């Protein structure tokens, strides 16, 4: 038996109690039913020329199967330097989806405000659209270590 294998065996024997003994702690999570308690807003607005969508739904229970409950009857708008744009609800087959086909080409860099009115509650969110940086140069370098 050489000295290195002896050291490995001794190290293993000394570390064995660490692996055998462990602590257990019961973790109790509060998974109370918060269904419908929170508004979920999914929106990614850009100036790519396509119709822009805002998806609205209510939060669901942890144990809920299937999709979330859509929000109907909301008034969704985005306002900023480019104007005020109101989103229309798509009722046919896609509840909770609000669409605007005009905003995409009208957006310019600047500050925008998303406003959602549901029943007697108003939800606001603001964001800034930065200008697209110009590409002033492009180069390729082959790394000799990747061959």
JSON list of C-alpha atoms in Angstrom, two decimals:
[
{"chain": "A", "resi": 1, "resn": "UNK", "atom": "CA", "xyz": [0.00, 0.00, 0.00]},
{"chain": "A", "resi": 2, "resn": "UNK", "atom": "CA", "xyz": [1.52, 3.29, -1.01]},
{"chain": "A", "resi": 3, "resn": "UNK", "atom": "CA", "xyz": [1.29, 6.45, 1.02]},
{"chain": "A", "resi": 4, "resn": "UNK", "atom": "CA", "xyz": [-1.13, 8.24, -1.34]},
{"chain": "A", "resi": 5, "resn": "UNK", "atom": "CA", "xyz": [-3.80, 5.53, -1.22]},
{"chain": "A", "resi": 6, "resn": "UNK", "atom": "CA", "xyz": [-3.36, 5.43, 2.57]},
{"chain": "A", "resi": 7, "resn": "UNK", "atom": "CA", "xyz": [-4.06, 9.18, 2.75]},
{"chain": "A", "resi": 8, "resn": "UNK", "atom": "CA", "xyz": [-7.17, 8.82, 0.58]},
{"chain": "A", "resi": 9, "resn": "UNK", "atom": "CA", "xyz": [-8.53, 6.05, 2.79]},
{"chain": "A", "resi": 10, "resn": "UNK", "atom": "CA", "xyz": [-7.84, 8.02, 5.97]},
{"chain": "A", "resi": 11, "resn": "UNK", "atom": "CA", "xyz": [-9.51, 11.11, 4.48]},
{"chain": "A", "resi": 12, "resn": "UNK", "atom": "CA", "xyz": [-12.53, 9.04, 3.54]},
{"chain": "A", "resi": 13, "resn": "UNK", "atom": "CA", "xyz": [-12.79, 7.51, 7.01]},
{"chain": "A", "resi": 14, "resn": "UNK", "atom": "CA", "xyz": [-12.53, 10.95, 8.63]},
{"chain": "A", "resi": 15, "resn": "UNK", "atom": "CA", "xyz": [-15.19, 12.46, 6.33]},
{"chain": "A", "resi": 16, "resn": "UNK", "atom": "CA", "xyz": [-17.59, 9.53, 6.60]},
{"chain": "A", "resi": 17, "resn": "UNK", "atom": "CA", "xyz": [-19.27, 10.83, 9.80]},
{"chain": "A", "resi": 18, "resn": "UNK", "atom": "CA", "xyz": [-20.06, 14.10, 8.00]},
{"chain": "A", "resi": 19, "resn": "UNK", "atom": "CA", "xyz": [-21.94, 12.25, 5.28]},
{"chain": "A", "resi": 20, "resn": "UNK", "atom": "CA", "xyz": [-23.73, 9.87, 7.61]},
{"chain": "A", "resi": 21, "resn": "UNK", "atom": "CA", "xyz": [-24.96, 12.44, 10.10]},
{"chain": "A", "resi": 22, "resn": "UNK", "atom": "CA", "xyz": [-27.26, 15.08, 8.75]},
{"chain": "A", "resi": 23, "resn": "UNK", "atom": "CA", "xyz": [-29.95, 17.28, 10.10]},
{"chain": "A", "resi": 24, "resn": "UNK", "atom": "CA", "xyz": [-33.56, 17.22, 9.06]},
{"chain": "A", "resi": 25, "resn": "UNK", "atom": "CA", "xyz": [-35.85, 20.17, 9.33]},
{"chain": "A", "resi": 26, "resn": "UNK", "atom": "CA", "xyz": [-39.46, 20.20, 8.33]},
{"chain": "A", "resi": 27, "resn": "UNK", "atom": "CA", "xyz": [-40.28, 23.16, 6.11]},
{"chain": "A", "resi": 28, "resn": "UNK", "atom": "CA", "xyz": [-43.87, 24.33, 6.08]},
{"chain": "A", "resi": 29, "resn": "UNK", "atom": "CA", "xyz": [-44.81, 26.60, 3.21]},
{"chain": "A", "resi": 30, "resn": "UNK", "atom": "CA", "xyz": [-47.83, 28.87, 3.38]},
{"chain": "A", "resi": 31, "resn": "UNK", "atom": "CA", "xyz": [-49.62, 27.87, 0.19]},
{"chain": "A", "resi": 32, "resn": "UNK", "atom": "CA", "xyz": [-52.87, 29.56, 1.07]},
{"chain": "A", "resi": 33, "resn": "UNK", "atom": "CA", "xyz": [-55.24, 30.10, -1.78]},
{"chain": "A", "resi": 34, "resn": "UNK", "atom": "CA", "xyz": [-54.39, 33.53, -3.20]},
{"chain": "A", "resi": 35, "resn": "UNK", "atom": "CA", "xyz": [-56.44, 32.91, -6.32]},
{"chain": "A", "resi": 36, "resn": "UNK", "atom": "CA", "xyz": [-57.50, 36.18, -7.92]},
{"chain": "A", "resi": 37, "resn": "UNK", "atom": "CA", "xyz": [-55.61, 38.30, -5.41]},
{"chain": "A", "resi": 38, "resn": "UNK", "atom": "CA", "xyz": [-52.99, 39.69, -7.81]},
{"chain": "A", "resi": 39, "resn": "UNK", "atom": "CA", "xyz": [-53.10, 41.08, -11.32]},
{"chain": "A", "resi": 40, "resn": "UNK", "atom": "CA", "xyz": [-50.58, 39.51, -13.70]},
{"chain": "A", "resi": 41, "resn": "UNK", "atom": "CA", "xyz": [-49.53, 41.71, -16.63]},
{"chain": "A", "resi": 42, "resn": "UNK", "atom": "CA", "xyz": [-47.56, 40.29, -19.54]},
{"chain": "A", "resi": 43, "resn": "UNK", "atom": "CA", "xyz": [-46.50, 42.90, -22.06]},
{"chain": "A", "resi": 44, "resn": "UNK", "atom": "CA", "xyz": [-43.52, 43.44, -24.35]},
{"chain": "A", "resi": 45, "resn": "UNK", "atom": "CA", "xyz": [-44.08, 46.51, -26.46]},
{"chain": "A", "resi": 46, "resn": "UNK", "atom": "CA", "xyz": [-41.70, 47.37, -29.29]},
{"chain": "A", "resi": 47, "resn": "UNK", "atom": "CA", "xyz": [-41.45, 49.15, -32.61]},
{"chain": "A", "resi": 48, "resn": "UNK", "atom": "CA", "xyz": [-41.05, 46.10, -34.83]},
{"chain": "A", "resi": 49, "resn": "UNK", "atom": "CA", "xyz": [-44.15, 46.72, -37.00]},
{"chain": "A", "resi": 50, "resn": "UNK", "atom": "CA", "xyz": [-46.32, 43.94, -35.58]},
{"chain": "A", "resi": 51, "resn": "UNK", "atom": "CA", "xyz": [-49.49, 44.15, -33.49]},
{"chain": "A", "resi": 52, "resn": "UNK", "atom": "CA", "xyz": [-48.61, 44.64, -29.83]},
{"chain": "A", "resi": 53, "resn": "UNK", "atom": "CA", "xyz": [-50.35, 42.58, -27.13]},
{"chain": "A", "resi": 54, "resn": "UNK", "atom": "CA", "xyz": [-50.95, 42.98, -23.41]},
{"chain": "A", "resi": 55, "resn": "UNK", "atom": "CA", "xyz": [-52.08, 39.82, -21.59]},
{"chain": "A", "resi": 56, "resn": "UNK", "atom": "CA", "xyz": [-53.98, 40.26, -18.33]},
{"chain": "A", "resi": 57, "resn": "UNK", "atom": "CA", "xyz": [-54.88, 37.49, -15.88]},
{"chain": "A", "resi": 58, "resn": "UNK", "atom": "CA", "xyz": [-55.56, 36.95, -12.20]},
{"chain": "A", "resi": 59, "resn": "UNK", "atom": "CA", "xyz": [-53.18, 35.00, -9.99]},
{"chain": "A", "resi": 60, "resn": "UNK", "atom": "CA", "xyz": [-54.09, 31.38, -9.31]},
{"chain": "A", "resi": 61, "resn": "UNK", "atom": "CA", "xyz": [-53.74, 28.93, -6.49]},
{"chain": "A", "resi": 62, "resn": "UNK", "atom": "CA", "xyz": [-50.54, 26.89, -6.16]},
{"chain": "A", "resi": 63, "resn": "UNK", "atom": "CA", "xyz": [-52.62, 23.77, -6.69]},
{"chain": "A", "resi": 64, "resn": "UNK", "atom": "CA", "xyz": [-54.59, 25.16, -9.65]},
{"chain": "A", "resi": 65, "resn": "UNK", "atom": "CA", "xyz": [-54.32, 23.11, -12.81]},
{"chain": "A", "resi": 66, "resn": "UNK", "atom": "CA", "xyz": [-54.78, 24.60, -16.25]},
{"chain": "A", "resi": 67, "resn": "UNK", "atom": "CA", "xyz": [-54.44, 28.25, -17.16]},
{"chain": "A", "resi": 68, "resn": "UNK", "atom": "CA", "xyz": [-54.99, 31.37, -15.12]},
{"chain": "A", "resi": 69, "resn": "UNK", "atom": "CA", "xyz": [-58.28, 33.26, -15.09]},
{"chain": "A", "resi": 70, "resn": "UNK", "atom": "CA", "xyz": [-58.25, 36.00, -17.77]},
{"chain": "A", "resi": 71, "resn": "UNK", "atom": "CA", "xyz": [-59.18, 39.60, -17.02]},
{"chain": "A", "resi": 72, "resn": "UNK", "atom": "CA", "xyz": [-62.13, 40.87, -19.01]},
{"chain": "A", "resi": 73, "resn": "UNK", "atom": "CA", "xyz": [-63.50, 44.40, -19.22]},
{"chain": "A", "resi": 74, "resn": "UNK", "atom": "CA", "xyz": [-60.23, 46.23, -18.56]},
{"chain": "A", "resi": 75, "resn": "UNK", "atom": "CA", "xyz": [-59.23, 49.50, -20.19]},
{"chain": "A", "resi": 76, "resn": "UNK", "atom": "CA", "xyz": [-55.58, 49.30, -21.26]},
{"chain": "A", "resi": 77, "resn": "UNK", "atom": "CA", "xyz": [-53.64, 52.25, -22.65]},
{"chain": "A", "resi": 78, "resn": "UNK", "atom": "CA", "xyz": [-50.07, 53.40, -23.18]},
{"chain": "A", "resi": 79, "resn": "UNK", "atom": "CA", "xyz": [-49.24, 57.08, -23.31]},
{"chain": "A", "resi": 80, "resn": "UNK", "atom": "CA", "xyz": [-46.02, 58.92, -23.99]},
{"chain": "A", "resi": 81, "resn": "UNK", "atom": "CA", "xyz": [-44.30, 61.34, -26.31]},
{"chain": "A", "resi": 82, "resn": "UNK", "atom": "CA", "xyz": [-45.67, 59.50, -29.36]},
{"chain": "A", "resi": 83, "resn": "UNK", "atom": "CA", "xyz": [-49.30, 59.86, -28.22]},
{"chain": "A", "resi": 84, "resn": "UNK", "atom": "CA", "xyz": [-51.99, 57.92, -26.39]},
{"chain": "A", "resi": 85, "resn": "UNK", "atom": "CA", "xyz": [-52.74, 54.38, -27.60]},
{"chain": "A", "resi": 86, "resn": "UNK", "atom": "CA", "xyz": [-55.76, 52.39, -26.39]},
{"chain": "A", "resi": 87, "resn": "UNK", "atom": "CA", "xyz": [-55.67, 48.60, -26.57]},
{"chain": "A", "resi": 88, "resn": "UNK", "atom": "CA", "xyz": [-58.78, 46.70, -27.65]},
{"chain": "A", "resi": 89, "resn": "UNK", "atom": "CA", "xyz": [-59.89, 43.40, -26.12]},
{"chain": "A", "resi": 90, "resn": "UNK", "atom": "CA", "xyz": [-59.80, 40.31, -28.31]},
{"chain": "A", "resi": 91, "resn": "UNK", "atom": "CA", "xyz": [-62.92, 38.44, -27.31]},
{"chain": "A", "resi": 92, "resn": "UNK", "atom": "CA", "xyz": [-62.80, 35.79, -30.01]},
{"chain": "A", "resi": 93, "resn": "UNK", "atom": "CA", "xyz": [-60.95, 32.80, -28.58]},
{"chain": "A", "resi": 94, "resn": "UNK", "atom": "CA", "xyz": [-58.38, 34.77, -26.57]},
{"chain": "A", "resi": 95, "resn": "UNK", "atom": "CA", "xyz": [-59.89, 36.26, -23.42]},
{"chain": "A", "resi": 96, "resn": "UNK", "atom": "CA", "xyz": [-57.61, 38.56, -21.43]},
{"chain": "A", "resi": 97, "resn": "UNK", "atom": "CA", "xyz": [-55.64, 39.64, -24.53]},
{"chain": "A", "resi": 98, "resn": "UNK", "atom": "CA", "xyz": [-55.63, 43.33, -25.46]},
{"chain": "A", "resi": 99, "resn": "UNK", "atom": "CA", "xyz": [-54.21, 44.39, -28.85]},
{"chain": "A", "resi": 100, "resn": "UNK", "atom": "CA", "xyz": [-53.13, 47.59, -30.58]},
{"chain": "A", "resi": 101, "resn": "UNK", "atom": "CA", "xyz": [-51.99, 47.53, -34.21]},
{"chain": "A", "resi": 102, "resn": "UNK", "atom": "CA", "xyz": [-51.04, 51.24, -34.50]},
{"chain": "A", "resi": 103, "resn": "UNK", "atom": "CA", "xyz": [-48.58, 51.69, -31.64]},
{"chain": "A", "resi": 104, "resn": "UNK", "atom": "CA", "xyz": [-45.73, 49.66, -33.08]},
{"chain": "A", "resi": 105, "resn": "UNK", "atom": "CA", "xyz": [-44.71, 52.01, -35.87]},
{"chain": "A", "resi": 106, "resn": "UNK", "atom": "CA", "xyz": [-45.41, 55.18, -33.85]},
{"chain": "A", "resi": 107, "resn": "UNK", "atom": "CA", "xyz": [-43.08, 54.47, -30.92]},
{"chain": "A", "resi": 108, "resn": "UNK", "atom": "CA", "xyz": [-40.04, 56.65, -30.55]},
{"chain": "A", "resi": 109, "resn": "UNK", "atom": "CA", "xyz": [-37.41, 56.53, -27.80]},
{"chain": "A", "resi": 110, "resn": "UNK", "atom": "CA", "xyz": [-38.71, 58.14, -24.63]},
{"chain": "A", "resi": 111, "resn": "UNK", "atom": "CA", "xyz": [-40.74, 57.56, -21.47]},
{"chain": "A", "resi": 112, "resn": "UNK", "atom": "CA", "xyz": [-44.03, 55.67, -21.57]},
{"chain": "A", "resi": 113, "resn": "UNK", "atom": "CA", "xyz": [-46.80, 54.98, -19.06]},
{"chain": "A", "resi": 114, "resn": "UNK", "atom": "CA", "xyz": [-48.91, 51.79, -19.07]},
{"chain": "A", "resi": 115, "resn": "UNK", "atom": "CA", "xyz": [-52.33, 52.36, -17.51]},
{"chain": "A", "resi": 116, "resn": "UNK", "atom": "CA", "xyz": [-54.78, 49.58, -16.71]},
{"chain": "A", "resi": 117, "resn": "UNK", "atom": "CA", "xyz": [-58.24, 50.32, -15.29]},
{"chain": "A", "resi": 118, "resn": "UNK", "atom": "CA", "xyz": [-60.21, 47.35, -13.92]},
{"chain": "A", "resi": 119, "resn": "UNK", "atom": "CA", "xyz": [-63.47, 48.05, -12.12]},
{"chain": "A", "resi": 120, "resn": "UNK", "atom": "CA", "xyz": [-62.53, 50.85, -9.68]},
{"chain": "A", "resi": 121, "resn": "UNK", "atom": "CA", "xyz": [-58.79, 50.09, -9.51]},
{"chain": "A", "resi": 122, "resn": "UNK", "atom": "CA", "xyz": [-56.02, 51.69, -11.53]},
{"chain": "A", "resi": 123, "resn": "UNK", "atom": "CA", "xyz": [-52.65, 50.06, -12.14]},
{"chain": "A", "resi": 124, "resn": "UNK", "atom": "CA", "xyz": [-49.74, 52.12, -13.49]},
{"chain": "A", "resi": 125, "resn": "UNK", "atom": "CA", "xyz": [-46.29, 51.17, -14.76]},
{"chain": "A", "resi": 126, "resn": "UNK", "atom": "CA", "xyz": [-43.68, 53.34, -16.43]},
{"chain": "A", "resi": 127, "resn": "UNK", "atom": "CA", "xyz": [-40.75, 52.46, -18.63]},
{"chain": "A", "resi": 128, "resn": "UNK", "atom": "CA", "xyz": [-38.23, 54.08, -20.90]},
{"chain": "A", "resi": 129, "resn": "UNK", "atom": "CA", "xyz": [-37.56, 53.04, -24.48]},
{"chain": "A", "resi": 130, "resn": "UNK", "atom": "CA", "xyz": [-33.93, 53.66, -25.32]},
{"chain": "A", "resi": 131, "resn": "UNK", "atom": "CA", "xyz": [-32.77, 54.36, -28.88]},
{"chain": "A", "resi": 132, "resn": "UNK", "atom": "CA", "xyz": [-31.14, 51.53, -30.77]},
{"chain": "A", "resi": 133, "resn": "UNK", "atom": "CA", "xyz": [-27.38, 52.03, -30.68]},
{"chain": "A", "resi": 134, "resn": "UNK", "atom": "CA", "xyz": [-25.68, 52.48, -34.01]},
{"chain": "A", "resi": 135, "resn": "UNK", "atom": "CA", "xyz": [-23.13, 49.88, -35.12]},
{"chain": "A", "resi": 136, "resn": "UNK", "atom": "CA", "xyz": [-20.00, 51.80, -36.02]},
{"chain": "A", "resi": 137, "resn": "UNK", "atom": "CA", "xyz": [-17.75, 48.84, -36.83]},
{"chain": "A", "resi": 138, "resn": "UNK", "atom": "CA", "xyz": [-17.70, 45.06, -37.03]},
{"chain": "A", "resi": 139, "resn": "UNK", "atom": "CA", "xyz": [-14.68, 42.80, -36.98]},
{"chain": "A", "resi": 140, "resn": "UNK", "atom": "CA", "xyz": [-13.88, 39.08, -36.87]},
{"chain": "A", "resi": 141, "resn": "UNK", "atom": "CA", "xyz": [-10.85, 37.59, -35.21]},
{"chain": "A", "resi": 142, "resn": "UNK", "atom": "CA", "xyz": [-9.98, 33.91, -35.41]},
{"chain": "A", "resi": 143, "resn": "UNK", "atom": "CA", "xyz": [-8.76, 32.47, -32.14]},
{"chain": "A", "resi": 144, "resn": "UNK", "atom": "CA", "xyz": [-5.92, 30.01, -32.84]},
{"chain": "A", "resi": 145, "resn": "UNK", "atom": "CA", "xyz": [-6.81, 27.96, -29.74]},
{"chain": "A", "resi": 146, "resn": "UNK", "atom": "CA", "xyz": [-10.26, 27.01, -31.11]},
{"chain": "A", "resi": 147, "resn": "UNK", "atom": "CA", "xyz": [-9.00, 24.95, -34.04]}
]
